């Protein structure tokens, strides 16, 4: 597979490490009343769609950036690649 | 006088071989210092680089050769390398002093081992281990890429018409050299 | 033997002769021959025995689809079985042998199996499992095992080398036949970066095998001219002898280049190169494969595909026989008759299944209409054919044409399903192609020449236009479309004798019918039940006729019956090519520690730790085994001072205004308030609360930390930190960079550690206990100004430091430390002694941090802060993970001190039977403690912290035996920590 890195252009997926569902960015609030339940869901429950999937890839043999790649799990078509840091910020993550 | 003296023995020190029209050698006294741009204060750091080196830090995937012969390689959005010739083990301080605290610096000299390959067949050689497109038009002079060659992380910079600087981890320098030499032998 | 079947013409170099042997028989051919064409030229028709029935077989085809003519090439370690004679380029000294027979090829003792064929029909193998049961192990299995398989392996290491590589292009053209050449010319002339790959050694495809004209010249000459034009273009890469075997994601293709297989001496170069081709676009011009018609005894040597007969005649100047009859269901078969007649070869008859006039006018030809071949005679070579009307026609060769199948394989590698075209009676590529691929020419169902040339050009132009190139305004090469109608005729119903479909796996029409009767009717079941198409040729000539017969049985159409899924590789790829360079010591890279040379010179035995080679121990003269060395290294360290290269521990440089807060989030224990100049032990958890990694982190300055990780997790921890930095807390000013290889780091441990270091550290740095206490760290200089880092940390439990210098000084530093420590008998120690001392001290390592244990289990539960946000602390508090009766890390010692301990043993209470229910925990690490004079162990045991002094059994059902052990503190040495604070 080829991942079109937003900064570096198309690179072989062999340079990357796969993590999985980009929902891992949305880490729960540790002080929430139901933090235990939320963290349980965060750690263990994942959607496994047949179709477009937003997922985390790490450019380990590259610039060490984490990317959010939208990939169709049935065709491997990649329709979008973003820097995960930007995604995290846009989802309200801070310090 | 101290009682004991430490001797420098970098892994590929002095390596220099000619294979037909291809020369492969380990540049002497190659110093590498990483620069990290502080979050929210990138502009000050970029400015400092420019005034210290007389050249702007290029875009990610590009490098610039400064007038004094240092190469600024932009690796990612907030990280760059300064690669320069420097014999003593204080390269980090040399860069930090010039940047006046505007960026975080880390000595990377001994993290890496450097090999320069030059010659008209250098691309044919590298094609056996390097997944990056090195065609003249696709990888211009000054272009830089981190990638993986024979299971080893590597940084490749095109430093001339048919010349490439390759950096890989110093602990696996022998394996990396073996990979490049094997490519030369297999394609000669 | 003379080349008795050599006729005029062909693209071979008759000025030179090439000598080769077949089964030891000396033969001759010419450069440009394949082994198959040379064998035929020499009159060698019988070339092998079939897989199951040991039937005599000859050459069926002239390409990579060959099911029969499989030979062993070369000798000794280089012997390669199951090589298709039809693709082997002849070279001087080539030695080939037939395979799958006992005794000489002509008198195969195993041919008896042919008589047993009623018992070996489809599914016989599965049936042997069923009845009688006792026969399987004693009779069936040994017999089948002994007779299975075709060629033999040399059973020696492959002496050849292989390589891999990466190629980038705008347009990959797969196949250099008329469509491929036309496509490559169009794209090349427009300036695109083109790769043109073809499995043959001479590009041209069917242009070399036919007598058609292109642009008013012979097709083969036009092909040579096109190749010359392409070769002169800088932007075109011609890759003959290269099979594109798989279509992968996003325009990536796998290709195998055979670099030296056609040479008698490889000259030390890689035999084959496995290429990964990155293409922006691709044109598949893989051509088509002719299929046979099934009739009785259609597998005799001398029965060949009609197109292959033309190839041998036109390209190689060889006729397979003197009297070549033609059996066809389509127009194309007639060209074989025409071409042979033109070269003076006798054609006794053309048998056409159709009741129609001849599509080509061949004066005087015996044209048998509306007829078919029902049976044949000639066990080791065809003698005559018997037609459905009873006529017997003498012939030594029968050219069979059942129509052509477009080579759709690569269009299907990503789930694409081919579509049936009634007008062609063949499958063509479906609408769902791999991204970026277009198909042209015969592969796309354009089975005639003018159409193929035009399609190739049009496909290439459309592809490069999409990439922004301007196609050259040239017309497609000129040619004519030859007659090409084809009827749906698959097998001769009148045949009583076995009619072969898959000749490589010996599957007959009867087997397909049996499969139907026994209920295996879907194509996927048919394939597995009969093994149809499962041989190395993947049924290239067999599948479609078999599908047609299954369709007949079920009353469905062929498209309703469907096809099995084509998967890579298109043709077999040697395992050696897949391995590439990754063999022996080149299997993976090695990482060497900075003091590796010193260690080598000083008798170290090395151990692989991940990719690292670490000194395991340093043997001294007179030591009888590793235990002697390790015991000495431990004793010397505990009594005076020892030195160990610990560079392999991961080092991560962490800087930034938020670095302290960042560490506070990634470690379970507090780090925000770590003072500058101090080191702290840190425990990392996984998000699920399981212990992940541990190490020490030193605060060098306000915004600068140096983290160490375990050797094994260095890369993984770095990855997780980057995840935390970019995805979880993206607005922290934190920067990470690995410095693992940059600093040579040595543990200097033992009561004399400080005394030794005082001789090395520059005097301006006070390293007294008061100025530099336990867990202090500092940037210092050594040996007169050399920048260094000093950490007062201890893994051994002794007064200890870790000192780091730039890695290029590491080998020298080891020398200096030993030299300076000579008055203290400073001793280098390896990973074994390191392990013994950490077990004696009760420090957790890999066996304890095994991905199943928690801080609570490790006795570090209270370290996990609940007052801050950090990875893993929430889920670490799940009730089941903090149970009072959880296993706890303890030490154990054998009750009988003389007994050794075994890691992996499980703890069971005295008086209880060892079982899962009574399991109390397990032993993680064991060592002989030279300090204590007996074995010691660490382990997890239920409520272990409350059971000090209790005696339990350490049971090891795997290795046998059990040992009574006493539960004690894990800190066997200096439990109060006085030594390390000394």
Coordinates of C-alpha atoms in Angstrom, one line a residue, chain A residues 1-3 11-14 17-19 24-31 35-40 42-44 56 58 60 63-67 71 74-78 83-86 88-89 93-95, chain C residues 166 249-252 276 278 414-415 657-658 665 687-688 715-716 718-735 738 866-879 881:
Chain A
X1 CA 0.0 0.0 0.0
X2 CA 1.0 3.6 -0.5
X3 CA 0.2 6.3 2.0
X11 CA 5.4 6.6 0.8
X12 CA 5.3 2.8 1.0
X13 CA 3.2 1.5 3.8
X14 CA 6.3 -0.6 4.8
X17 CA 3.3 1.0 11.7
X18 CA -0.4 0.4 12.0
X19 CA -2.2 1.0 15.2
X24 CA -8.0 6.2 20.2
X25 CA -7.4 10.0 20.0
X26 CA -10.5 10.6 21.9
X27 CA -9.1 9.5 25.3
X28 CA -11.7 9.9 28.1
X29 CA -11.5 12.4 30.9
X30 CA -9.8 10.6 33.8
X31 CA -11.8 12.7 36.3
X35 CA -14.2 7.3 34.0
X36 CA -13.8 3.5 34.6
X37 CA -16.5 2.6 32.2
X38 CA -15.3 5.2 29.7
X39 CA -11.8 3.9 29.8
X40 CA -13.0 0.4 29.5
X42 CA -11.8 3.2 25.1
X43 CA -9.4 0.4 25.7
X44 CA -11.5 -2.5 24.5
X56 CA -3.9 5.6 13.0
X58 CA 2.8 5.9 12.5
X60 CA 8.2 5.1 12.1
X63 CA 9.3 11.7 10.1
X64 CA 7.8 9.9 13.2
X65 CA 4.5 11.5 12.6
X66 CA 1.2 9.9 13.5
X67 CA -1.3 10.0 10.7
X71 CA -9.0 3.6 4.3
X74 CA -12.8 -3.7 1.7
X75 CA -10.7 -2.2 -1.1
X76 CA -7.8 -0.6 0.7
X77 CA -8.6 2.7 -1.1
X78 CA -7.3 5.6 0.9
X83 CA -1.6 14.7 10.5
X84 CA -3.0 13.1 13.7
X85 CA -1.8 16.1 15.7
X86 CA -4.0 18.4 13.7
X88 CA -6.3 15.7 17.9
X89 CA -6.3 19.5 18.2
X93 CA -7.4 17.8 22.8
X94 CA -5.0 20.2 24.5
X95 CA -2.3 19.6 27.1
Chain C
X166 CA 12.4 -1.1 -6.1
X249 CA -2.5 -2.2 -3.7
X250 CA -2.2 1.3 -5.1
X251 CA -0.3 0.4 -8.3
X252 CA 2.3 -1.8 -6.7
X276 CA 8.6 -4.2 -6.2
X278 CA 5.5 1.2 -8.0
X414 CA -7.8 -7.7 -5.9
X415 CA -11.2 -9.4 -6.0
X657 CA 8.6 23.5 28.4
X658 CA 6.1 20.8 29.1
X665 CA 1.4 11.6 32.1
X687 CA -3.9 1.9 29.0
X688 CA -5.5 -1.3 30.3
X715 CA 11.4 1.3 19.9
X716 CA 7.9 0.6 21.3
X718 CA 9.4 5.8 21.7
X719 CA 6.4 5.0 19.5
X720 CA 4.0 5.3 22.5
X721 CA 5.6 8.5 23.6
X722 CA 5.1 10.0 20.1
X723 CA 1.5 8.9 20.2
X724 CA 1.0 10.6 23.6
X725 CA 2.7 13.7 22.4
X726 CA 0.9 14.0 19.0
X727 CA -2.5 12.4 19.6
X728 CA -3.3 12.7 23.3
X729 CA -1.7 16.0 24.4
X730 CA -1.0 17.7 21.1
X731 CA -0.4 21.2 22.6
X732 CA 2.4 20.2 24.9
X733 CA 5.8 21.6 24.0
X734 CA 7.7 18.3 24.1
X735 CA 10.3 17.0 21.7
X738 CA 16.4 8.8 20.3
X866 CA -4.4 8.3 41.5
X867 CA -3.9 12.1 41.9
X868 CA -2.9 12.8 38.3
X869 CA -3.8 12.0 34.8
X870 CA -1.5 9.3 33.4
X871 CA -1.7 6.4 31.1
X872 CA -3.2 3.3 32.6
X873 CA -4.0 4.5 36.1
X874 CA -7.8 4.4 35.7
X875 CA -8.1 0.9 34.5
X876 CA -5.3 -0.3 36.8
X877 CA -7.8 0.2 39.6
X878 CA -10.4 -2.3 38.3
X879 CA -11.5 -4.5 41.3
X881 CA -6.7 -6.1 39.2

